[in-house]
Coordinates of C-alpha atoms and ligand atoms in Angstrom, one line a residue:
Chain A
X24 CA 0.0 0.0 0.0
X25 CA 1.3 3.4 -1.0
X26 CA 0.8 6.5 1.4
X27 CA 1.0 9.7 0.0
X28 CA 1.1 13.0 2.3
X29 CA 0.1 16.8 1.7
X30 CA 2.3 19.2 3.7
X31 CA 0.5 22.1 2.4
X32 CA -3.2 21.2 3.6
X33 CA -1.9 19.3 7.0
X34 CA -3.2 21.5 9.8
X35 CA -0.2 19.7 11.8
X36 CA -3.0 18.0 14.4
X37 CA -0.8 15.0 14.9
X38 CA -3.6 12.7 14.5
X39 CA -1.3 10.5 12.4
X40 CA 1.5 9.8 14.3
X41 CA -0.6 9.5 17.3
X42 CA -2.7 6.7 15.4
X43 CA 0.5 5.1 13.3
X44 CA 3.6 6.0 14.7
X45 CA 5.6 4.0 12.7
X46 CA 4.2 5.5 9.6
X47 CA 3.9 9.6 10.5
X48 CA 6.2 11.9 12.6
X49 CA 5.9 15.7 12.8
X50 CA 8.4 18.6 11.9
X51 CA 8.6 21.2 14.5
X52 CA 5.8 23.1 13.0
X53 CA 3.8 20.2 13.1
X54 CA 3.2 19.5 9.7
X55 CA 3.3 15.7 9.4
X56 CA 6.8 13.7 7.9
X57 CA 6.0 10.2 6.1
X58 CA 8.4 7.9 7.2
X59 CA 7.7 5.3 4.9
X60 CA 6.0 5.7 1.9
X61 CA 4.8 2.5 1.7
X62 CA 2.9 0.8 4.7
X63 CA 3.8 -3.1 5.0
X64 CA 0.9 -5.6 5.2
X65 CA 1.1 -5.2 9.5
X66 CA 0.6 -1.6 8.9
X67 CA -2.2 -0.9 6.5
X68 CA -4.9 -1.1 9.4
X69 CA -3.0 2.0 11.0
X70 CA -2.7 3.6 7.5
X71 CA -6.1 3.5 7.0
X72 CA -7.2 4.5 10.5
X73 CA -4.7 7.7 10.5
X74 CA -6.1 8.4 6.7
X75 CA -9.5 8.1 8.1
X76 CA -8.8 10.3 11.2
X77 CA -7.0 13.1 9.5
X78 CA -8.7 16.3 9.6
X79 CA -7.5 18.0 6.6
X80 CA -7.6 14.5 4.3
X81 CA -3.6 14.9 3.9
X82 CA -3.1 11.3 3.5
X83 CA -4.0 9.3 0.2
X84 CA -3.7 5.5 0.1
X85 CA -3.5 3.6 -2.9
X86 CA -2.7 -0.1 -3.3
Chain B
X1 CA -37.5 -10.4 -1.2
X2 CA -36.9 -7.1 1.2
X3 CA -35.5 -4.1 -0.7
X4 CA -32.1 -3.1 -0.6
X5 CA -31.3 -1.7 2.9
X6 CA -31.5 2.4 2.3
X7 CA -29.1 5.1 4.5
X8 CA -30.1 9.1 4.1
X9 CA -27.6 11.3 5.0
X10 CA -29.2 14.9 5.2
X11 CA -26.1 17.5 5.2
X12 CA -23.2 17.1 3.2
X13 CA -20.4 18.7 4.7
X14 CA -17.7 16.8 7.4
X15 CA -20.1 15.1 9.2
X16 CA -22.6 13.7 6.5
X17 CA -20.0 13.0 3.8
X18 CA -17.3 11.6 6.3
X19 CA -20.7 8.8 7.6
X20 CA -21.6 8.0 4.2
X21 CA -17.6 7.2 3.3
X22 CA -17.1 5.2 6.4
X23 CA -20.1 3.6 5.8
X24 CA -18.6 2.2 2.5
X25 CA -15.3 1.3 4.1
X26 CA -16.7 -0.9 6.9
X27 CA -18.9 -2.5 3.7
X28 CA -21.9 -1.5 4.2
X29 CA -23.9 -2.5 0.7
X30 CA -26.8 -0.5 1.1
X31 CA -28.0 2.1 -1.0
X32 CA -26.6 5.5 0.2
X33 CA -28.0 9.1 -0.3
X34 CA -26.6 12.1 0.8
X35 CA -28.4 16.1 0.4
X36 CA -27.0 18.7 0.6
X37 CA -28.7 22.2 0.9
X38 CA -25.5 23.7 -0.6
X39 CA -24.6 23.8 -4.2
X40 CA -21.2 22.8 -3.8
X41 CA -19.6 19.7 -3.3
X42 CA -18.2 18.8 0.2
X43 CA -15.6 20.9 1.5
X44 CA -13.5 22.0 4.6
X45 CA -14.9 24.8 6.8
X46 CA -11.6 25.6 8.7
X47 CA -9.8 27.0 5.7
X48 CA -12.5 29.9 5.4
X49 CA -11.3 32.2 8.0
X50 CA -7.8 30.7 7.6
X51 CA -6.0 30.4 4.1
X52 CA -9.3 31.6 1.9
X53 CA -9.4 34.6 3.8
X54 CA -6.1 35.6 3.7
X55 CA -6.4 35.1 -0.1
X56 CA -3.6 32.1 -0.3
X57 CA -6.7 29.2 -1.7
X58 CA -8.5 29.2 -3.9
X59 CA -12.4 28.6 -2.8
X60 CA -12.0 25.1 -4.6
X61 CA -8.8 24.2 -2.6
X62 CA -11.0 23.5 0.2
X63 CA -13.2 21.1 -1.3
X64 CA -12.9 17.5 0.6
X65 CA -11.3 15.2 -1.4
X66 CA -11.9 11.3 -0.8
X67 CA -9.7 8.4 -1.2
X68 CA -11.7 7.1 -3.4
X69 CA -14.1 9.2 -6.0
X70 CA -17.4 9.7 -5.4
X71 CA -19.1 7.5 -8.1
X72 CA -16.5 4.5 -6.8
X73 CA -18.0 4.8 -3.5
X74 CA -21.7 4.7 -4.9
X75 CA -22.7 7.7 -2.7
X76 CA -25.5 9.7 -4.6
X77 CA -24.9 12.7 -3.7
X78 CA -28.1 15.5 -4.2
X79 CA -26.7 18.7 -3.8
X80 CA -28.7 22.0 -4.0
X81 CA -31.6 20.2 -2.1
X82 CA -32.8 21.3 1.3
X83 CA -34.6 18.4 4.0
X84 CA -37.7 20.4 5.1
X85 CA -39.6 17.7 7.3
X86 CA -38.9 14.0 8.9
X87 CA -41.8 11.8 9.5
X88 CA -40.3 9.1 11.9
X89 CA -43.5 6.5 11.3
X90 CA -43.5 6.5 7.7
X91 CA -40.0 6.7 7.7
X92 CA -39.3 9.6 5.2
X93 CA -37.6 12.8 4.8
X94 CA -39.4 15.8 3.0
X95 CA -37.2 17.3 0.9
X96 CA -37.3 20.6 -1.6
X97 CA -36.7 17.5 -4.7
X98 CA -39.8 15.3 -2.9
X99 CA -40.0 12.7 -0.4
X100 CA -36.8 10.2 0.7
X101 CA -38.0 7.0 2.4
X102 CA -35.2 5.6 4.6
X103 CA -34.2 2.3 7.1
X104 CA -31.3 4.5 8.7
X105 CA -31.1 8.4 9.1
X106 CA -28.0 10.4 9.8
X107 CA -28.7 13.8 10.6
X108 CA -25.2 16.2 10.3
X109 CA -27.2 19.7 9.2
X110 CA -24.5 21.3 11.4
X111 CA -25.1 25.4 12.8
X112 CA -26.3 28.4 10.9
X113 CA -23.9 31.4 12.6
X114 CA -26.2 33.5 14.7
X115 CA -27.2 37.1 13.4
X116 CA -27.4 39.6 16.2
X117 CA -30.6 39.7 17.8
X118 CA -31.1 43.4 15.5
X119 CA -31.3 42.3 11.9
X120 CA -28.9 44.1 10.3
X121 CA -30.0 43.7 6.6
X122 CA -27.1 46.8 5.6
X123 CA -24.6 46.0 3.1
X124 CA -21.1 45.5 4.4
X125 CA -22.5 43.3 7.2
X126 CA -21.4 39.5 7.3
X127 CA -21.3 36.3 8.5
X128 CA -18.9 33.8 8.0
X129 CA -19.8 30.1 8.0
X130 CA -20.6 28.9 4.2
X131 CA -18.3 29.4 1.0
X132 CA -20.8 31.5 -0.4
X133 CA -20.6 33.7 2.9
X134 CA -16.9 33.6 2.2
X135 CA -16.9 34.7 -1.2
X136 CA -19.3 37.5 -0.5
X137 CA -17.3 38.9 2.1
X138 CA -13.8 38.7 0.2
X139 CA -15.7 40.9 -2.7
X140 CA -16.8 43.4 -0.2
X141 CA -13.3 43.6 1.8
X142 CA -11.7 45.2 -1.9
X143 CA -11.3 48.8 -1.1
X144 CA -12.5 48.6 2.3
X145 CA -9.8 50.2 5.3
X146 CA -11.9 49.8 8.5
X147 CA -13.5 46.6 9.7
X148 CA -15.0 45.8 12.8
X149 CA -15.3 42.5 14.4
X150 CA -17.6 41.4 16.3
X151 CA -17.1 39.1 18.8
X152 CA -14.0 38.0 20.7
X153 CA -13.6 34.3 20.2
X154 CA -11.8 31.6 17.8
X155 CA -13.6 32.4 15.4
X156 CA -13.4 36.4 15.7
X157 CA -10.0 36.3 16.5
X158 CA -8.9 34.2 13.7
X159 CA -10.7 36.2 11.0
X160 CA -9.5 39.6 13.1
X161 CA -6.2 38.3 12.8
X162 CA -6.2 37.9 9.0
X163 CA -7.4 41.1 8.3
X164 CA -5.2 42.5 10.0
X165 CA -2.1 40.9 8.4
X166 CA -4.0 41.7 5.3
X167 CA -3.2 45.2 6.1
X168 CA -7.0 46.2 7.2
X169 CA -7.8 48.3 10.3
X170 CA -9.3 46.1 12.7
X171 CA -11.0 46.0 15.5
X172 CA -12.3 43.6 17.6
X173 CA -15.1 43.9 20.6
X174 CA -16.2 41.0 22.8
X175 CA -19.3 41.3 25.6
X176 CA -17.4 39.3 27.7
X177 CA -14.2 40.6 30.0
X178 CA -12.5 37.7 28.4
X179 CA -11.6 36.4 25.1
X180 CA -13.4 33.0 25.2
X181 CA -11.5 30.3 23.0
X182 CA -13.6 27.6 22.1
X183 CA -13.8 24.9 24.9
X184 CA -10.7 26.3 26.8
X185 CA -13.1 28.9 27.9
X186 CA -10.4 31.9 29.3
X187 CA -7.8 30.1 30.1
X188 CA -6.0 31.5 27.5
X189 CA -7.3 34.8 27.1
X190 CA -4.3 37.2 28.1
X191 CA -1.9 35.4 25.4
X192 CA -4.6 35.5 22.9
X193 CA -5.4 39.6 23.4
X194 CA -1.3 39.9 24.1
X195 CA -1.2 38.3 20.4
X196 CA -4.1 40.5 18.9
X197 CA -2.0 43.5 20.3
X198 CA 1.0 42.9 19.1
X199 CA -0.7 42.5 16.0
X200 CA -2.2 45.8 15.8
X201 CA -5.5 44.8 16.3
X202 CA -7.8 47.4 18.6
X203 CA -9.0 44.6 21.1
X204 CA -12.4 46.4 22.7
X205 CA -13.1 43.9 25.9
X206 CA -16.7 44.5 28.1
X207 CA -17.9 46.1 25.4
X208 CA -21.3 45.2 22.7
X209 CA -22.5 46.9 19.7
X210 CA -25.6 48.3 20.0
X211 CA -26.4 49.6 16.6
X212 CA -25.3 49.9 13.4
X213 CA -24.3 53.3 11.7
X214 CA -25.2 53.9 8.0
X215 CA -28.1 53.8 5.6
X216 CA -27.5 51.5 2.7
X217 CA -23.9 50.6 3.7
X218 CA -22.5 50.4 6.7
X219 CA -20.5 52.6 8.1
X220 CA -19.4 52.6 11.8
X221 CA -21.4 51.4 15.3
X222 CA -22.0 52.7 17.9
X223 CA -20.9 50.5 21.2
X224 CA -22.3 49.8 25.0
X225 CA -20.0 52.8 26.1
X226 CA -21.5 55.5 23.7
X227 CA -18.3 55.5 21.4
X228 CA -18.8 54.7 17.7
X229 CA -16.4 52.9 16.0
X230 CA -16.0 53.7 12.1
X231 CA -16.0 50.3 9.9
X232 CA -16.4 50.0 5.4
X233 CA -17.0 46.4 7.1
X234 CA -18.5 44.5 9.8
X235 CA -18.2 41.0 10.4
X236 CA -20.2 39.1 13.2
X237 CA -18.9 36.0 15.3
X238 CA -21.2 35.6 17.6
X239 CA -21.9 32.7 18.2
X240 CA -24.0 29.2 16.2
X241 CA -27.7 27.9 16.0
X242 CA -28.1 24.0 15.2
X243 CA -30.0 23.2 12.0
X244 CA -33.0 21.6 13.5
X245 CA -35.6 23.9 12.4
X246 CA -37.0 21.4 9.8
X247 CA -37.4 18.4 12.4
X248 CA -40.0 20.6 14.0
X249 CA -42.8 18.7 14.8
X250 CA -40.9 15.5 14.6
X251 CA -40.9 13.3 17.6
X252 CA -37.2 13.7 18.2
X253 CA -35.9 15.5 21.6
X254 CA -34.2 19.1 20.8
X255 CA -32.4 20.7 22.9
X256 CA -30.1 23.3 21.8
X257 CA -29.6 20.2 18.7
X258 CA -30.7 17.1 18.2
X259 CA -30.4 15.2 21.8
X260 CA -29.3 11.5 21.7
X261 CA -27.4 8.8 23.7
X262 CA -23.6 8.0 23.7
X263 CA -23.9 6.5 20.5
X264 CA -25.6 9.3 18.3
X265 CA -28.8 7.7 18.6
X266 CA -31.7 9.8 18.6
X267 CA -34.0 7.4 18.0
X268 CA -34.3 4.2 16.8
X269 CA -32.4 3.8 13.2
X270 CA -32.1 8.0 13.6
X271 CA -28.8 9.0 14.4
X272 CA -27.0 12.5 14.6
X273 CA -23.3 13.6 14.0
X274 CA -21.4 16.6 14.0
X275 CA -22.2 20.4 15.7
X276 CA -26.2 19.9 15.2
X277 CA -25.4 16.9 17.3
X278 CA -25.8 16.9 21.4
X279 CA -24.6 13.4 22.5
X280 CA -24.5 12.3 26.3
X281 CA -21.3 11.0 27.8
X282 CA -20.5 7.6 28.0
X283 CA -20.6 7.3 31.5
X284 CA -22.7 9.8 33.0
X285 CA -25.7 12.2 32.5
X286 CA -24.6 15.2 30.9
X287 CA -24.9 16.0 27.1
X288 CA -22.7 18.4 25.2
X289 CA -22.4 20.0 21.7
X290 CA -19.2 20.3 20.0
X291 CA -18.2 22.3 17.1
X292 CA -15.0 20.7 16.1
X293 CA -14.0 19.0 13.0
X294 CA -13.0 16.2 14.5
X295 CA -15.4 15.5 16.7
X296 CA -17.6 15.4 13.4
X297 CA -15.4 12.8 12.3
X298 CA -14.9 10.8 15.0
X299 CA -19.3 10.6 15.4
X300 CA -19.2 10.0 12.0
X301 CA -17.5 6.5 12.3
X302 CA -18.8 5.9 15.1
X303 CA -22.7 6.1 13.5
X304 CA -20.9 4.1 10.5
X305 CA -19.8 1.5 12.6
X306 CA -23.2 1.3 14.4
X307 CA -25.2 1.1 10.9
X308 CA -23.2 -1.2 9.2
X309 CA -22.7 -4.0 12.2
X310 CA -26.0 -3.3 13.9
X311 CA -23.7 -2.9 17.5
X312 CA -24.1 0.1 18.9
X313 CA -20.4 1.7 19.1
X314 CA -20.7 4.3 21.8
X315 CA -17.1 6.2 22.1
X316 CA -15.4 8.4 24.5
X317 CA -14.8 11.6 22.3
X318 CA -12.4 13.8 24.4
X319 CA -13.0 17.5 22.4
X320 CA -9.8 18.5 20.5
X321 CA -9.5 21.4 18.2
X322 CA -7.0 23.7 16.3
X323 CA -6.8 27.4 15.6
X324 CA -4.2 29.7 14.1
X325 CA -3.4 33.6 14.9
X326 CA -0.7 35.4 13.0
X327 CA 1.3 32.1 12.5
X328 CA 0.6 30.8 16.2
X329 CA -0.7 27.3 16.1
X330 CA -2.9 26.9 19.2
X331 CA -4.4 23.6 20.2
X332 CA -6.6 22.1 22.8
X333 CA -7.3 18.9 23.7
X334 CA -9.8 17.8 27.0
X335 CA -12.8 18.9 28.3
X336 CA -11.6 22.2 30.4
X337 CA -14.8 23.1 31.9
X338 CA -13.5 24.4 35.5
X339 CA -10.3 24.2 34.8
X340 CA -8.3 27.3 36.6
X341 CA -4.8 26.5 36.2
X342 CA -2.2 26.1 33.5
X343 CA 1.3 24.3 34.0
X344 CA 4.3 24.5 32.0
X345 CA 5.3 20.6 30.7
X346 CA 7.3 21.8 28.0
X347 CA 8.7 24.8 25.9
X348 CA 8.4 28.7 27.5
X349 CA 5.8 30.9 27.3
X350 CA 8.2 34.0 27.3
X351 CA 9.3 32.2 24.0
X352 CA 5.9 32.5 22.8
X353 CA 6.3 28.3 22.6
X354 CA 5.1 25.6 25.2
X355 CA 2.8 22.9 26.1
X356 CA 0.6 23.5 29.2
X357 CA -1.5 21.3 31.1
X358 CA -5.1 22.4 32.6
X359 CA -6.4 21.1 35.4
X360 CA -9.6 21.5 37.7
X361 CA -9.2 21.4 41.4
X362 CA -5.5 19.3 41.1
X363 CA -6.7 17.0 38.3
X364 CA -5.2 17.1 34.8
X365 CA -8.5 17.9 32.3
X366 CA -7.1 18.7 29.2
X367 CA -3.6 19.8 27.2
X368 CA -2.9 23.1 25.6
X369 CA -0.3 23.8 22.9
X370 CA 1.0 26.9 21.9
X371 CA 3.0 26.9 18.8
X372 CA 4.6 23.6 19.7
X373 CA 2.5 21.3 17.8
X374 CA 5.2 18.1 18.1
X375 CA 4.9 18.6 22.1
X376 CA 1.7 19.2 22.5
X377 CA 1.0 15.7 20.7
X378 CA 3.5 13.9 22.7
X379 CA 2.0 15.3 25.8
X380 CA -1.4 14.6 25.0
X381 CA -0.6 10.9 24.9
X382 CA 0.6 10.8 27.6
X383 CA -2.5 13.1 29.7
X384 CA -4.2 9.9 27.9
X385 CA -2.4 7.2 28.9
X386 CA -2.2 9.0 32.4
X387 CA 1.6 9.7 32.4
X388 CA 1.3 13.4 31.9
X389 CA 4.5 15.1 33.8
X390 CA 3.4 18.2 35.9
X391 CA 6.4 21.1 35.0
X392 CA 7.2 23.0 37.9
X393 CA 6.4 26.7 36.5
X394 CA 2.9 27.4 36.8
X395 CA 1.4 30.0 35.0
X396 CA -1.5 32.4 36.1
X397 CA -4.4 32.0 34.0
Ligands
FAD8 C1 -15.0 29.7 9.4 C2 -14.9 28.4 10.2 C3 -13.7 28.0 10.7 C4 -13.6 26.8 11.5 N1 -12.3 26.4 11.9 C5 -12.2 25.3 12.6 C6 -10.9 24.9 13.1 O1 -9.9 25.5 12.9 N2 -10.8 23.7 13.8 C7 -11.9 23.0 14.1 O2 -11.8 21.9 14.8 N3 -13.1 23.3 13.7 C8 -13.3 24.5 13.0 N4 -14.6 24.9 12.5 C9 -15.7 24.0 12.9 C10 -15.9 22.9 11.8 O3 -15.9 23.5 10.5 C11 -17.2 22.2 12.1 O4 -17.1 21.5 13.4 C12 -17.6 21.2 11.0 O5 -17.8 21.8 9.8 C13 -18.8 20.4 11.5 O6 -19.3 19.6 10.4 P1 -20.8 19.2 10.3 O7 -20.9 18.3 9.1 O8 -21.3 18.7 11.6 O9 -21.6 20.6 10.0 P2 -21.5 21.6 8.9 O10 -20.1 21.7 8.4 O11 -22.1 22.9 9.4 O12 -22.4 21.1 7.7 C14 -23.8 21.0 7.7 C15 -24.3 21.0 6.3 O13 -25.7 20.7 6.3 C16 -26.3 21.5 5.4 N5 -27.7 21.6 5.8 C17 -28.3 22.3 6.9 N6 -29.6 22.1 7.0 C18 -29.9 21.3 5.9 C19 -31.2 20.8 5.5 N7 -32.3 21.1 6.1 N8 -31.2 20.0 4.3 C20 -30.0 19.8 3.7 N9 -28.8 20.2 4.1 C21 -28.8 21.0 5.2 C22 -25.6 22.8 5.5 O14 -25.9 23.7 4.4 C23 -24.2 22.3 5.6 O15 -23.6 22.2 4.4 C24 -14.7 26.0 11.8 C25 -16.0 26.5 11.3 C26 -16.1 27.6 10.5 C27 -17.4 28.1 10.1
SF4_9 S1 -3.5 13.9 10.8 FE1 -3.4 15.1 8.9 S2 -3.5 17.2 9.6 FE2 -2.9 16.0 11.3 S3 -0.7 16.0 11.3 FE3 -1.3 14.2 10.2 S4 -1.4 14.8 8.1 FE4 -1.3 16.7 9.3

């Protein structure tokens, strides 16, 4: 599964990272960091739920 | 046979479009309609008073975009229509386009922003809650010098602040002694008008607008203390009426919204998400309304998850919210009702940067950033997990 992040309509809530750790950091303004741009099998549940969670829809999945 | 199983979703903004989505993901395989009183497709409030006002977006950069497109999720989506009646025994929503019969309602109509008590019907007066509200007040801001504010929380300061950097004379009056932001109440009030001031914004506190001044266009009002303030421009933030008017009649409980239980039901196969919403707390008694984007988001999977399983899911949804003034990222996370004291757990305030916690009578309630986004969600894991370190340096509220 490929993750895709938009720094420039992330409100820097730090939903992600606090849902999928593994996947999303923050810079010190907040604005989320992809650490991997592609979530491995284990992962795709968090993907999905930080996606899901974001509130500015900065993450796109795609298989 | 039984027909297919059918969801309405009346409102198509966060709440509403976010239920109908998350009802596809958990694969749900009924039929699902969304209306929409607005013409345009789903989009993002928060960017209004934010990035469209300052004139950075476009209007169309904050439409909501899905993972997946809207015809792939089989959502039909009627747009331009308005829900004018429920009948809860025949199971059917009036609508402006004719009658929707239903098996599960969602009701996410969200607020109308409240006008001042004294219509003012002059030109040059606004309100900012739709796109359309947005665009008309960007075309009267051209030319304009003075505008006047009304209204002294997030959502006053943050389109106060804008102006402002967009080189307008502002100023901003409040009733209230305080500056009330959102749910942290004024805890935060004397970094919030310390910000405004700095700023150059003309921060009016105590104080309420009594009339207007003009004849066609406005020009100016006259305040509480007799002085008149001069304004090409005056906005109004005062404050947000939930969208119930066309369940009158209905059997459902209002009550400043549409009351329900701790899982968004207002009745049976009738739930609520979103600010038109007023859910009781999972464990006890009391109801609230919240007027955050995620909450709407979070009730919105959580009615999902109820429709498409038939379980009730009935989640603890601690308030959190975001705001920004003049670059300042400020963010809240609890319920801070009470809550009279703010300790330092990371960064300094004199630095205009740190993470505070709020608490109520010695109990933590709730986590504040202040342009320390990274911290702030670190420590609000750990207020959640229960770990949260008290700093030493307490700070007056
Ligand atoms: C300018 C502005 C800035 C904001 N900034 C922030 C922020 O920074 N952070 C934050 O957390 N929150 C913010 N919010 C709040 C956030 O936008 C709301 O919490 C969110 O929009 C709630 O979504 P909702 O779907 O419940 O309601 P709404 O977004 O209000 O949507 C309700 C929809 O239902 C439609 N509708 C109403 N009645 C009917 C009817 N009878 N028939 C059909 N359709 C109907 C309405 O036209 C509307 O499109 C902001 C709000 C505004 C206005
Ligand atoms: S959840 Fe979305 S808005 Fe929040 S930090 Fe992550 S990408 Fe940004």
């Amino acid at each position: 599964m490929k993750i895709e992040v938009n720094q420039s309509t992330c409100v820097g809530s730090g939903q992600c990272a606090l849902t999928a750790e593994d996947l999303f950091d923050q810079d010190d303004d907040g604005i989320v960091i992809l650490l991997h741009d592609h979530a491995k099998p284990e992962f795709q549940d968090a993907a999905q739920r930080a996606a899901s969670l974001c509130p500015a829809r900065a993450i796109t999945l795609s298989d | 046979m039984p027909s297919r199983h059918r969801t309405v979703v009346v409102g198509a903004s966060t709440g509403g479009f976010t239920t109908a989505e998350s009802l596809r993901c958990n694969g749900y395989d009924g039929r699902i309609t969304v209306v929409g009183e607005e013409p345009h497709r789903p989009y993002h409030r928060p960017p209004l008073s934010k990035q469209i006002l300052a004139g950075e977006w476009a209007l169309g950069d904050a439409t909501i975009t899905s993972a997946a497109t809207t015809p792939a999720l089989s959502i039909d989506l009627v747009l331009g229509t308005r829900a004018t009646g429920l009948d809860t025994d025949r199971r059917t929503v009036k609508t402006t386009d004719g009658e929707l019969s239903f098996d599960s309602l969602v009701i996410a109509t969200g607020v109308s922003a409240r006008r001042p008590a004294r219509q003012y019907a002059l030109a040059g007066f606004h309100t900012l809650r739709t796109l359309d509200d947005s665009t008309a007040l960007t075309a009267d801001l051209r030319g304009a010098t003075h505008v006047l504010v009304v209204g002294a929380g997030v959502l006053g300061s943050e389109i106060a602040a804008v102006l402002a950097k967009r080189g307008l004379a502002v100023t901003l009056v409040g009733r209230s002694g305080s500056i009330r932001f959102g749910q942290t109440g004024s805890l935060l009030s004397s970094r919030v008008a310390d910000l405004h001031e700095t700023n150059g914004v003309r921060l009016l506190l105590a104080l309420d607008v009594i009339r207007l001044l003009g004849t066609d266009r406005v020009t100016g009002a006259v305040l509480s203390d007799g002085s008149t303030v001069a304004a090409d421009v005056v906005v109004a933030a005062v404050g947000s009426s939930p969208r119930v008017e066309w369940l009158a009649g209905s059997d459902l409980q209002l009550a400043d919204g549409v009351v329900c239980d701790s899982a968004g039901r207002a009745a049976k196969d009738i739930y609520a998400v979103g600010d038109v919403a007023r859910w009781s707390d999972t464990p006890g008694t009391h109801s609230a309304r919240v007027e955050h984007q995620q909450n709407a988001i979070e009730q919105a999977h959580a009615v999902a998850s109820t429709i498409s399983t038939g379980i009730p899911h009935a989640p603890d949804i601690v308030p959190f919210f975001w705001s920004e003034l003049y670059g300042t990222r400020i963010q809240a996370y609890g319920r801070f009702t009470g809550a009279g004291t703010l300790d330092v757990v990371a960064g300094d305030p004199a630095e205009g940067k740190f993470v505070g916690l709020a608490s109520r009578d010695g109990t933590a309630v709730g986590v504040v950033g202040w342009n320390l986004p990274r911290a702030f969600r670190i420590a609000r894991a750990q207020f959640t997990s229960g770990t949260a370190d008290i700093g030493e340096r307490q700070l007056a509220p």
